[in-house]
């Protein structure tokens, strides 16, 4: 099924291929979210161009991630990281974004949607995901509140009888007029791991802003600071706040990688910067039985002053 997000309407909340799209519309703004992956596809405050980026055309395919939007990365990030070392797990960014989440009907309003993914409903082979944690059980709740601001909150509870650990990220593709002129401000002085180099060498953010170009930028910052993504083309600033997020992942694939993104046409990569609330690698979340952890990201838009 090929779909242009620009044409998503309320009438399309029930779609073919077993994928439901939910539309939130209120005076403050509107959003579209898919039950597949609990994947936010669109959000814009009233009167603003989209703030969440997706390729101009995209489709749902069972077992494949939807391009752009806000993938929920869980229970691992990238290829995974266990006991101090990178692993090679598949699928990349965990299975949560490739599963149908259960809609909490009672919590679905014009401004809010809540989804649940429970380990009891997953198939053997997905749980446990860490060989030495054979009895891991969890309950994940994901709530999206969308009006003139957007807030996404992932709460994971250890429902098993043994300790569990996981990685998570809210992988927001933020729409900019042109990434080549975008500036991400708020990370000066932070240490980051440079994922574009072998071994993820640690580096220091010395410049006042992160800039983007033809070369990829792929970094795990050790920072929970509030950030501003300045967009001189659209004349606005996207403000990003986070809680429970010891790291911030910043990514743009650059020209070569960007033009290889599934579903995206040549040059579309210039329309986004991914700024991700994350707890991954050596900041993995560890939960005792009964404990919960909340990872949240909120986004608002201001005129560029
Ligand atoms: O799987 P995708 O949604 O395309 O995301 C892929 C990207 O995700 C993160 O931002 C990682 O830091 C990148 O290394 C990776 O390439």
JSON list of C-alpha atoms in Angstrom, two decimals, residues 189-269:
[
{"chain": "A", "resi": 189, "resn": "UNK", "atom": "CA", "xyz": [30.72, 21.11, 26.04]},
{"chain": "A", "resi": 190, "resn": "UNK", "atom": "CA", "xyz": [29.07, 17.68, 25.84]},
{"chain": "A", "resi": 191, "resn": "UNK", "atom": "CA", "xyz": [31.02, 14.51, 25.12]},
{"chain": "A", "resi": 192, "resn": "UNK", "atom": "CA", "xyz": [29.76, 12.34, 22.28]},
{"chain": "A", "resi": 193, "resn": "UNK", "atom": "CA", "xyz": [30.55, 9.03, 20.65]},
{"chain": "A", "resi": 194, "resn": "UNK", "atom": "CA", "xyz": [31.17, 9.41, 16.94]},
{"chain": "A", "resi": 195, "resn": "UNK", "atom": "CA", "xyz": [29.35, 6.54, 15.22]},
{"chain": "A", "resi": 196, "resn": "UNK", "atom": "CA", "xyz": [30.75, 7.48, 11.81]},
{"chain": "A", "resi": 197, "resn": "UNK", "atom": "CA", "xyz": [34.20, 6.23, 12.92]},
{"chain": "A", "resi": 198, "resn": "UNK", "atom": "CA", "xyz": [35.26, 2.70, 13.82]},
{"chain": "A", "resi": 199, "resn": "UNK", "atom": "CA", "xyz": [35.15, 2.10, 17.56]},
{"chain": "A", "resi": 200, "resn": "UNK", "atom": "CA", "xyz": [32.83, 5.04, 18.30]},
{"chain": "A", "resi": 201, "resn": "UNK", "atom": "CA", "xyz": [35.68, 7.32, 19.52]},
{"chain": "A", "resi": 202, "resn": "UNK", "atom": "CA", "xyz": [34.61, 9.83, 22.20]},
{"chain": "A", "resi": 203, "resn": "UNK", "atom": "CA", "xyz": [34.87, 13.50, 21.20]},
{"chain": "A", "resi": 204, "resn": "UNK", "atom": "CA", "xyz": [34.03, 16.88, 22.67]},
{"chain": "A", "resi": 205, "resn": "UNK", "atom": "CA", "xyz": [31.44, 19.21, 21.14]},
{"chain": "A", "resi": 206, "resn": "UNK", "atom": "CA", "xyz": [33.48, 22.40, 20.95]},
{"chain": "A", "resi": 207, "resn": "UNK", "atom": "CA", "xyz": [31.40, 24.38, 18.49]},
{"chain": "A", "resi": 208, "resn": "UNK", "atom": "CA", "xyz": [28.31, 26.22, 19.75]},
{"chain": "A", "resi": 209, "resn": "UNK", "atom": "CA", "xyz": [26.08, 24.30, 17.34]},
{"chain": "A", "resi": 210, "resn": "UNK", "atom": "CA", "xyz": [26.03, 21.03, 15.43]},
{"chain": "A", "resi": 211, "resn": "UNK", "atom": "CA", "xyz": [25.96, 21.60, 11.67]},
{"chain": "A", "resi": 212, "resn": "UNK", "atom": "CA", "xyz": [25.16, 19.25, 8.83]},
{"chain": "A", "resi": 213, "resn": "UNK", "atom": "CA", "xyz": [26.42, 18.73, 5.30]},
{"chain": "A", "resi": 214, "resn": "UNK", "atom": "CA", "xyz": [27.07, 16.14, 2.63]},
{"chain": "A", "resi": 215, "resn": "UNK", "atom": "CA", "xyz": [28.92, 13.93, 5.12]},
{"chain": "A", "resi": 216, "resn": "UNK", "atom": "CA", "xyz": [27.00, 11.89, 7.71]},
{"chain": "A", "resi": 217, "resn": "UNK", "atom": "CA", "xyz": [26.59, 13.06, 11.30]},
{"chain": "A", "resi": 218, "resn": "UNK", "atom": "CA", "xyz": [25.86, 10.16, 13.68]},
{"chain": "A", "resi": 219, "resn": "UNK", "atom": "CA", "xyz": [26.54, 10.87, 17.34]},
{"chain": "A", "resi": 220, "resn": "UNK", "atom": "CA", "xyz": [25.51, 9.69, 20.79]},
{"chain": "A", "resi": 221, "resn": "UNK", "atom": "CA", "xyz": [25.77, 12.74, 23.05]},
{"chain": "A", "resi": 222, "resn": "UNK", "atom": "CA", "xyz": [26.00, 12.34, 26.81]},
{"chain": "A", "resi": 223, "resn": "UNK", "atom": "CA", "xyz": [23.58, 15.14, 27.48]},
{"chain": "A", "resi": 224, "resn": "UNK", "atom": "CA", "xyz": [20.00, 15.58, 28.61]},
{"chain": "A", "resi": 225, "resn": "UNK", "atom": "CA", "xyz": [19.98, 19.32, 27.88]},
{"chain": "A", "resi": 226, "resn": "UNK", "atom": "CA", "xyz": [17.05, 21.04, 26.19]},
{"chain": "A", "resi": 227, "resn": "UNK", "atom": "CA", "xyz": [17.94, 21.76, 22.55]},
{"chain": "A", "resi": 228, "resn": "UNK", "atom": "CA", "xyz": [16.99, 24.14, 19.77]},
{"chain": "A", "resi": 229, "resn": "UNK", "atom": "CA", "xyz": [17.00, 23.14, 16.13]},
{"chain": "A", "resi": 230, "resn": "UNK", "atom": "CA", "xyz": [17.24, 26.41, 14.21]},
{"chain": "A", "resi": 231, "resn": "UNK", "atom": "CA", "xyz": [15.77, 26.36, 10.72]},
{"chain": "A", "resi": 232, "resn": "UNK", "atom": "CA", "xyz": [16.64, 29.43, 8.67]},
{"chain": "A", "resi": 233, "resn": "UNK", "atom": "CA", "xyz": [14.64, 28.25, 5.66]},
{"chain": "A", "resi": 234, "resn": "UNK", "atom": "CA", "xyz": [11.30, 27.70, 7.41]},
{"chain": "A", "resi": 235, "resn": "UNK", "atom": "CA", "xyz": [12.06, 30.58, 9.82]},
{"chain": "A", "resi": 236, "resn": "UNK", "atom": "CA", "xyz": [11.39, 28.58, 12.95]},
{"chain": "A", "resi": 237, "resn": "UNK", "atom": "CA", "xyz": [13.04, 26.89, 15.89]},
{"chain": "A", "resi": 238, "resn": "UNK", "atom": "CA", "xyz": [12.10, 23.37, 17.00]},
{"chain": "A", "resi": 239, "resn": "UNK", "atom": "CA", "xyz": [12.58, 23.15, 20.78]},
{"chain": "A", "resi": 240, "resn": "UNK", "atom": "CA", "xyz": [13.29, 19.69, 22.12]},
{"chain": "A", "resi": 241, "resn": "UNK", "atom": "CA", "xyz": [12.96, 18.73, 25.79]},
{"chain": "A", "resi": 242, "resn": "UNK", "atom": "CA", "xyz": [13.61, 15.28, 27.23]},
{"chain": "A", "resi": 243, "resn": "UNK", "atom": "CA", "xyz": [13.27, 13.40, 30.50]},
{"chain": "A", "resi": 244, "resn": "UNK", "atom": "CA", "xyz": [14.78, 10.06, 31.46]},
{"chain": "A", "resi": 245, "resn": "UNK", "atom": "CA", "xyz": [17.15, 10.52, 28.55]},
{"chain": "A", "resi": 246, "resn": "UNK", "atom": "CA", "xyz": [20.80, 10.39, 29.60]},
{"chain": "A", "resi": 247, "resn": "UNK", "atom": "CA", "xyz": [21.80, 10.64, 25.94]},
{"chain": "A", "resi": 248, "resn": "UNK", "atom": "CA", "xyz": [20.76, 12.46, 22.81]},
{"chain": "A", "resi": 249, "resn": "UNK", "atom": "CA", "xyz": [21.36, 10.80, 19.46]},
{"chain": "A", "resi": 250, "resn": "UNK", "atom": "CA", "xyz": [21.86, 13.20, 16.55]},
{"chain": "A", "resi": 251, "resn": "UNK", "atom": "CA", "xyz": [21.82, 11.81, 13.05]},
{"chain": "A", "resi": 252, "resn": "UNK", "atom": "CA", "xyz": [21.66, 12.86, 9.46]},
{"chain": "A", "resi": 253, "resn": "UNK", "atom": "CA", "xyz": [22.95, 10.39, 6.88]},
{"chain": "A", "resi": 254, "resn": "UNK", "atom": "CA", "xyz": [24.50, 12.94, 4.50]},
{"chain": "A", "resi": 255, "resn": "UNK", "atom": "CA", "xyz": [24.20, 12.72, 0.75]},
{"chain": "A", "resi": 256, "resn": "UNK", "atom": "CA", "xyz": [25.27, 9.16, -0.02]},
{"chain": "A", "resi": 257, "resn": "UNK", "atom": "CA", "xyz": [23.46, 7.47, 2.87]},
{"chain": "A", "resi": 258, "resn": "UNK", "atom": "CA", "xyz": [20.49, 9.78, 2.53]},
{"chain": "A", "resi": 259, "resn": "UNK", "atom": "CA", "xyz": [19.90, 8.93, -1.09]},
{"chain": "A", "resi": 260, "resn": "UNK", "atom": "CA", "xyz": [19.92, 5.25, -0.11]},
{"chain": "A", "resi": 261, "resn": "UNK", "atom": "CA", "xyz": [17.07, 5.61, 2.41]},
{"chain": "A", "resi": 262, "resn": "UNK", "atom": "CA", "xyz": [14.21, 3.25, 1.52]},
{"chain": "A", "resi": 263, "resn": "UNK", "atom": "CA", "xyz": [11.24, 5.04, -0.05]},
{"chain": "A", "resi": 264, "resn": "UNK", "atom": "CA", "xyz": [12.94, 8.46, -0.06]},
{"chain": "A", "resi": 265, "resn": "UNK", "atom": "CA", "xyz": [13.72, 10.12, -3.36]},
{"chain": "A", "resi": 266, "resn": "UNK", "atom": "CA", "xyz": [17.01, 11.78, -4.23]},
{"chain": "A", "resi": 267, "resn": "UNK", "atom": "CA", "xyz": [17.61, 14.82, -2.04]},
{"chain": "A", "resi": 268, "resn": "UNK", "atom": "CA", "xyz": [14.82, 14.14, 0.45]},
{"chain": "A", "resi": 269, "resn": "UNK", "atom": "CA", "xyz": [17.46, 13.44, 3.13]}
]
